[in-house]
Short mmCIF file of N, CA, C and O in Angstrom, two decimals:
data_model
loop_
_atom_site.label_atom_id
_atom_site.label_comp_id
_atom_site.label_asym_id
_atom_site.label_seq_id
_atom_site.Cartn_x
_atom_site.Cartn_y
_atom_site.Cartn_z
N MET A 1 57.16 158.13 161.10
CA MET A 1 56.54 158.28 159.97
C MET A 1 55.27 157.25 159.87
O MET A 1 55.31 156.13 160.12
N SER A 2 54.17 158.02 159.52
CA SER A 2 52.82 157.20 159.54
C SER A 2 52.67 156.71 158.19
O SER A 2 53.10 157.42 157.21
N ALA A 3 51.95 155.60 157.89
CA ALA A 3 51.49 155.07 156.99
C ALA A 3 50.40 155.92 156.20
O ALA A 3 49.41 156.39 156.85
N SER A 4 50.37 156.08 154.83
CA SER A 4 49.24 156.54 154.39
C SER A 4 48.16 155.72 154.28
O SER A 4 48.09 154.52 154.45
N PRO A 5 46.91 156.41 154.44
CA PRO A 5 45.82 155.66 154.68
C PRO A 5 45.36 155.02 153.26
O PRO A 5 45.60 155.55 152.29
N LEU A 6 44.60 153.96 153.34
CA LEU A 6 44.04 153.10 152.22
C LEU A 6 42.98 153.87 151.86
O LEU A 6 42.11 154.16 152.68
N LEU A 7 42.81 153.95 150.52
CA LEU A 7 41.59 154.81 149.90
C LEU A 7 40.86 153.76 149.02
O LEU A 7 41.42 153.01 148.33
N PRO A 8 39.74 153.94 149.00
CA PRO A 8 38.70 152.92 148.18
C PRO A 8 38.79 153.29 146.64
O PRO A 8 39.05 154.65 146.42
N TYR A 9 38.57 152.40 145.74
CA TYR A 9 38.52 152.68 144.51
C TYR A 9 37.34 151.85 143.98
O TYR A 9 36.90 150.82 144.35
N VAL A 10 36.90 152.29 142.67
CA VAL A 10 35.92 151.65 141.92
C VAL A 10 36.15 150.52 141.07
O VAL A 10 35.59 149.52 141.08
N ARG A 11 37.35 150.90 140.26
CA ARG A 11 37.91 149.94 139.38
C ARG A 11 39.04 150.64 138.68
O ARG A 11 39.38 151.70 139.03
N THR A 12 39.72 149.78 137.90
CA THR A 12 40.76 150.45 137.01
C THR A 12 40.06 151.06 135.74
O THR A 12 39.06 150.84 135.50
N CYS A 13 40.76 152.12 135.59
CA CYS A 13 40.22 153.06 134.42
C CYS A 13 40.34 152.44 133.15
O CYS A 13 41.33 151.75 132.75
N GLY A 14 39.03 152.36 132.49
CA GLY A 14 39.00 151.84 131.18
C GLY A 14 39.58 152.54 130.10
O GLY A 14 39.80 152.01 128.86
N PHE A 15 39.78 153.81 130.45
CA PHE A 15 40.20 154.83 129.35
C PHE A 15 41.94 154.54 129.27
O PHE A 15 42.43 154.30 128.28
N CYS A 16 42.65 154.81 130.40
CA CYS A 16 44.09 154.80 130.31
C CYS A 16 44.60 153.34 130.80
O CYS A 16 45.58 153.18 130.42
N GLU A 17 43.74 152.70 131.31
CA GLU A 17 44.25 151.30 131.76
C GLU A 17 45.39 151.24 132.87
O GLU A 17 45.74 150.29 133.04
N ASN A 18 45.67 152.56 133.23
CA ASN A 18 46.72 152.56 134.17
C ASN A 18 46.17 153.01 135.67
O ASN A 18 46.97 152.51 136.62
N GLY A 19 45.24 153.88 135.58
CA GLY A 19 44.99 154.58 136.84
C GLY A 19 43.85 153.64 137.72
O GLY A 19 43.17 152.96 137.12
N LEU A 20 43.55 154.20 138.80
CA LEU A 20 42.39 153.72 139.52
C LEU A 20 41.27 154.82 139.79
O LEU A 20 41.67 155.92 139.93
N LEU A 21 39.97 154.46 139.47
CA LEU A 21 38.93 155.45 139.71
C LEU A 21 38.65 155.43 141.15
O LEU A 21 38.22 154.50 141.82
N ARG A 22 39.02 156.56 141.94
CA ARG A 22 38.82 156.71 143.27
C ARG A 22 37.59 157.67 143.33
O ARG A 22 37.36 158.51 142.65
N PHE A 23 37.08 157.58 144.62
CA PHE A 23 36.02 158.42 144.92
C PHE A 23 36.59 159.79 145.47
O PHE A 23 37.44 159.75 146.33
N TRP A 24 36.12 160.91 144.71
CA TRP A 24 36.26 162.20 145.33
C TRP A 24 35.05 163.00 145.61
O TRP A 24 34.05 162.82 144.90
N ILE A 25 35.16 163.94 146.69
CA ILE A 25 34.02 164.41 147.21
C ILE A 25 34.22 165.97 147.13
O ILE A 25 35.39 166.47 147.50
N SER A 26 33.04 166.70 146.67
CA SER A 26 33.22 168.26 146.85
C SER A 26 33.29 168.66 148.17
O SER A 26 32.81 168.06 149.14
N SER A 27 33.78 169.94 148.30
CA SER A 27 34.19 170.33 149.74
C SER A 27 32.69 170.70 150.37
O SER A 27 32.70 170.44 151.76
N ASP A 28 31.64 170.78 149.70
CA ASP A 28 30.25 171.08 150.29
C ASP A 28 29.75 169.71 150.45
O ASP A 28 28.48 169.69 151.03
N GLU A 29 30.44 168.55 150.07
CA GLU A 29 29.77 167.13 150.21
C GLU A 29 28.48 167.14 149.57
O GLU A 29 27.75 165.93 149.92
N LYS A 30 28.27 167.82 148.41
CA LYS A 30 27.01 167.63 147.70
C LYS A 30 27.22 166.74 146.39
O LYS A 30 26.30 166.39 145.74
N ARG A 31 28.47 166.43 146.16
CA ARG A 31 28.78 165.87 144.87
C ARG A 31 29.88 164.80 145.09
O ARG A 31 31.01 165.06 145.72
N ILE A 32 29.74 163.64 144.53
CA ILE A 32 30.71 162.54 144.64
C ILE A 32 31.05 162.04 143.17
O ILE A 32 30.00 161.90 142.56
N VAL A 33 32.35 161.90 142.93
CA VAL A 33 32.67 161.35 141.51
C VAL A 33 33.68 160.39 141.59
O VAL A 33 34.29 160.20 142.57
N ALA A 34 33.79 159.49 140.58
CA ALA A 34 34.82 158.68 140.39
C ALA A 34 35.97 159.27 139.50
O ALA A 34 35.78 159.72 138.42
N LEU A 35 37.26 159.57 140.00
CA LEU A 35 38.29 160.36 139.26
C LEU A 35 39.41 159.35 139.08
O LEU A 35 39.82 158.89 140.00
N CYS A 36 39.82 159.24 137.96
CA CYS A 36 41.13 158.42 137.62
C CYS A 36 42.37 158.99 138.18
O CYS A 36 42.57 160.43 137.98
N ASP A 37 43.10 158.49 139.10
CA ASP A 37 44.27 158.98 139.49
C ASP A 37 45.54 159.08 138.55
O ASP A 37 46.60 159.79 138.96
N GLU A 38 45.39 158.78 137.36
CA GLU A 38 46.15 158.87 136.40
C GLU A 38 45.81 159.96 135.33
O GLU A 38 46.63 161.01 135.07
N CYS A 39 44.77 159.67 134.56
CA CYS A 39 44.43 160.51 133.36
C CYS A 39 43.65 161.59 133.80
O CYS A 39 43.37 162.55 132.98
N GLU A 40 43.16 161.64 135.03
CA GLU A 40 42.10 162.60 135.55
C GLU A 40 40.89 162.79 134.94
O GLU A 40 40.19 163.83 134.96
N LEU A 41 40.37 161.77 134.16
CA LEU A 41 39.07 161.77 133.75
C LEU A 41 38.03 161.37 135.01
O LEU A 41 38.55 160.95 135.91
N TYR A 42 36.99 161.78 134.94
CA TYR A 42 35.82 161.71 135.91
C TYR A 42 34.46 161.10 135.47
O TYR A 42 34.22 161.38 134.42
N TRP A 43 33.86 160.49 136.31
CA TRP A 43 32.45 160.01 136.04
C TRP A 43 31.58 160.39 137.20
O TRP A 43 31.66 160.03 138.26
N ASP A 44 30.70 161.04 136.75
CA ASP A 44 29.34 161.29 137.79
C ASP A 44 28.67 160.15 138.17
O ASP A 44 28.25 160.19 139.26
N ASP A 45 28.59 159.24 137.05
CA ASP A 45 27.40 158.24 137.30
C ASP A 45 28.49 156.96 137.92
O ASP A 45 29.02 156.26 137.02
N ILE A 46 28.71 156.90 139.22
CA ILE A 46 29.61 155.81 139.71
C ILE A 46 29.00 154.43 139.54
O ILE A 46 29.94 153.55 139.05
N LEU A 47 27.90 154.20 139.53
CA LEU A 47 27.17 152.90 139.48
C LEU A 47 27.39 152.49 138.03
O LEU A 47 27.61 151.33 137.73
N ALA A 48 27.27 153.26 136.91
CA ALA A 48 27.45 153.02 135.53
C ALA A 48 28.90 152.55 135.16
O ALA A 48 29.19 151.37 134.73
N VAL A 49 29.78 153.25 135.82
CA VAL A 49 31.28 153.02 135.45
C VAL A 49 31.63 151.77 136.22
O VAL A 49 32.63 150.93 135.76
N TYR A 50 31.02 151.48 137.50
CA TYR A 50 31.38 150.48 138.19
C TYR A 50 31.09 149.03 137.40
O TYR A 50 31.66 148.30 137.26
N ASP A 51 29.75 149.21 136.85
CA ASP A 51 29.35 148.08 135.98
C ASP A 51 29.96 147.97 134.49
O ASP A 51 30.01 146.85 134.13
N ASP A 52 30.29 148.98 133.96
CA ASP A 52 30.96 148.96 132.70
C ASP A 52 32.11 150.00 132.54
O ASP A 52 32.00 151.17 132.54
N GLU A 53 33.24 149.40 132.42
CA GLU A 53 34.62 150.30 132.45
C GLU A 53 34.64 151.08 131.16
O GLU A 53 35.35 152.07 131.24
N PHE A 54 33.70 150.88 130.12
CA PHE A 54 33.77 151.67 128.95
C PHE A 54 32.73 152.71 128.93
O PHE A 54 32.22 153.41 127.80
N THR A 55 32.01 153.03 130.17
CA THR A 55 31.04 154.23 130.25
C THR A 55 31.72 155.39 129.81
O THR A 55 32.82 155.60 130.42
N PRO A 56 31.23 156.17 128.92
CA PRO A 56 31.86 157.55 128.67
C PRO A 56 32.01 158.44 130.02
O PRO A 56 31.17 158.37 130.90
N SER A 57 33.26 159.00 130.12
CA SER A 57 33.46 159.88 131.35
C SER A 57 32.45 160.92 131.12
O SER A 57 32.05 161.50 130.00
N SER A 58 32.34 161.87 132.24
CA SER A 58 31.70 163.13 132.37
C SER A 58 32.46 164.40 132.03
O SER A 58 32.06 165.41 131.75
N GLY A 59 33.92 164.08 131.98
CA GLY A 59 34.72 165.22 131.78
C GLY A 59 36.19 164.88 132.32
O GLY A 59 36.41 163.69 132.58
N ALA A 60 37.06 166.15 132.50
CA ALA A 60 38.33 165.78 132.89
C ALA A 60 38.44 166.83 134.04
O ALA A 60 37.72 167.79 134.21
N PHE A 61 39.22 166.45 134.98
CA PHE A 61 39.30 167.13 136.27
C PHE A 61 39.41 168.66 136.38
O PHE A 61 38.66 169.37 137.06
N PRO A 62 40.16 169.25 135.50
CA PRO A 62 40.00 170.69 135.39
C PRO A 62 38.47 171.20 135.35
O PRO A 62 38.34 172.59 135.87
N ALA A 63 37.63 170.57 134.79
CA ALA A 63 36.26 171.08 134.82
C ALA A 63 35.42 170.91 136.14
O ALA A 63 34.54 171.61 136.38
N LEU A 64 35.97 170.39 137.12
CA LEU A 64 35.44 170.17 138.65
C LEU A 64 35.94 171.61 139.24
O LEU A 64 37.15 171.71 139.64
N LYS A 65 34.93 172.43 139.43
CA LYS A 65 35.11 173.69 140.04
C LYS A 65 35.22 173.41 141.65
O LYS A 65 34.54 172.60 142.08
N GLY A 66 35.89 174.19 142.39
CA GLY A 66 35.97 174.17 143.82
C GLY A 66 36.87 173.43 144.29
O GLY A 66 37.55 172.65 143.77
N GLU A 67 36.75 173.26 145.61
CA GLU A 67 37.59 172.26 146.41
C GLU A 67 37.15 170.84 146.31
O GLU A 67 35.95 170.66 146.54
N TRP A 68 38.04 169.79 146.28
CA TRP A 68 37.69 168.36 146.29
C TRP A 68 38.71 167.83 147.32
O TRP A 68 39.95 168.05 147.42
N ARG A 69 38.23 166.59 147.80
CA ARG A 69 39.29 165.91 148.70
C ARG A 69 38.87 164.31 148.34
O ARG A 69 37.79 164.01 147.76
N ALA A 70 39.94 163.53 148.58
CA ALA A 70 39.59 162.06 148.31
C ALA A 70 38.76 161.45 149.37
O ALA A 70 38.69 161.91 150.35
N GLY A 71 37.80 160.56 148.73
CA GLY A 71 36.61 159.90 149.60
C GLY A 71 37.27 158.72 150.53
O GLY A 71 37.97 158.07 149.99
N THR A 72 36.92 158.80 151.80
CA THR A 72 37.26 157.62 152.52
C THR A 72 36.26 156.55 152.70
O THR A 72 35.16 156.77 152.14
N ARG A 73 36.58 155.27 153.11
CA ARG A 73 35.68 154.30 153.12
C ARG A 73 34.37 154.69 153.87
O ARG A 73 33.11 154.28 153.38
N ASP A 74 34.56 155.59 154.88
CA ASP A 74 33.23 156.11 155.58
C ASP A 74 32.49 157.13 154.65
O ASP A 74 31.27 156.87 154.85
N ASP A 75 33.03 157.91 153.95
CA ASP A 75 32.49 158.73 152.99
C ASP A 75 31.72 158.00 151.92
O ASP A 75 30.55 158.25 151.70
N VAL A 76 32.22 157.03 151.43
CA VAL A 76 31.59 156.12 150.45
C VAL A 76 30.26 155.36 151.07
O VAL A 76 29.27 155.24 150.43
N LYS A 77 30.78 154.93 152.31
CA LYS A 77 29.37 154.27 152.85
C LYS A 77 28.15 155.25 153.10
O LYS A 77 27.05 154.86 152.83
N GLU A 78 28.50 156.48 153.71
CA GLU A 78 27.43 157.42 153.92
C GLU A 78 26.81 157.87 152.75
O GLU A 78 25.70 158.23 152.80
N ASN A 79 27.46 157.65 151.43
CA ASN A 79 26.69 158.09 150.30
C ASN A 79 26.19 156.85 149.51
O ASN A 79 25.70 156.98 148.56
N GLY A 80 25.96 155.70 150.24
CA GLY A 80 25.35 154.46 149.75
C GLY A 80 26.13 153.76 148.63
O GLY A 80 25.46 153.19 147.93
N LEU A 81 27.27 154.12 148.56
CA LEU A 81 28.02 153.45 147.30
C LEU A 81 28.99 152.45 147.83
O LEU A 81 29.87 151.97 147.26
N ASP A 82 28.74 151.87 149.11
CA ASP A 82 29.78 150.85 149.49
C ASP A 82 29.85 149.48 148.50
O ASP A 82 30.88 148.90 148.63
N ASP A 83 28.79 149.30 147.98
CA ASP A 83 28.76 148.10 147.00
C ASP A 83 29.66 148.38 145.76
O ASP A 83 29.87 147.45 145.00
N CYS A 84 30.04 149.57 145.56
CA CYS A 84 31.12 149.96 144.49
C CYS A 84 32.30 149.90 144.55
O CYS A 84 33.22 150.31 143.94
N VAL A 85 32.76 149.56 145.94
CA VAL A 85 34.24 149.42 146.15
C VAL A 85 34.66 148.03 145.60
O VAL A 85 34.33 147.03 146.28
N ARG A 86 35.70 148.31 144.87
CA ARG A 86 36.46 146.93 144.25
C ARG A 86 37.64 146.52 145.28
O ARG A 86 38.23 145.64 145.17
N GLY A 87 38.24 147.71 145.90
CA GLY A 87 39.35 147.47 146.72
C GLY A 87 39.72 148.65 147.40
O GLY A 87 39.16 149.72 147.21
N GLU A 88 41.01 148.75 148.03
CA GLU A 88 41.64 149.83 148.75
C GLU A 88 42.92 149.84 148.42
O GLU A 88 43.50 148.63 148.37
N SER A 89 43.58 150.98 148.35
CA SER A 89 45.18 151.08 148.10
C SER A 89 45.68 152.37 148.51
O SER A 89 44.62 153.36 148.90
N GLU A 90 46.90 152.56 148.71
CA GLU A 90 47.52 153.97 149.07
C GLU A 90 47.19 154.81 147.93
O GLU A 90 47.23 154.49 146.72
#
């Protein structure tokens, strides 16, 4: 049995206070958002929510059309958001 990869996150969700804001990338790799793994709110402006947990969200997950996948540390680095990683977890 292999271990789950560690995924980077931006911060704890300021809305639900339970989830982590993880990086999610659209299948065409043209859009990256911070998505709460608990309440499913998302933020287009990752830098703003990194700086202020009370930044209003951009919407809820069902509004994100198309295919999405969790972003890896390499994805985050390629998108110039490496400074927005507060940690990694499963």
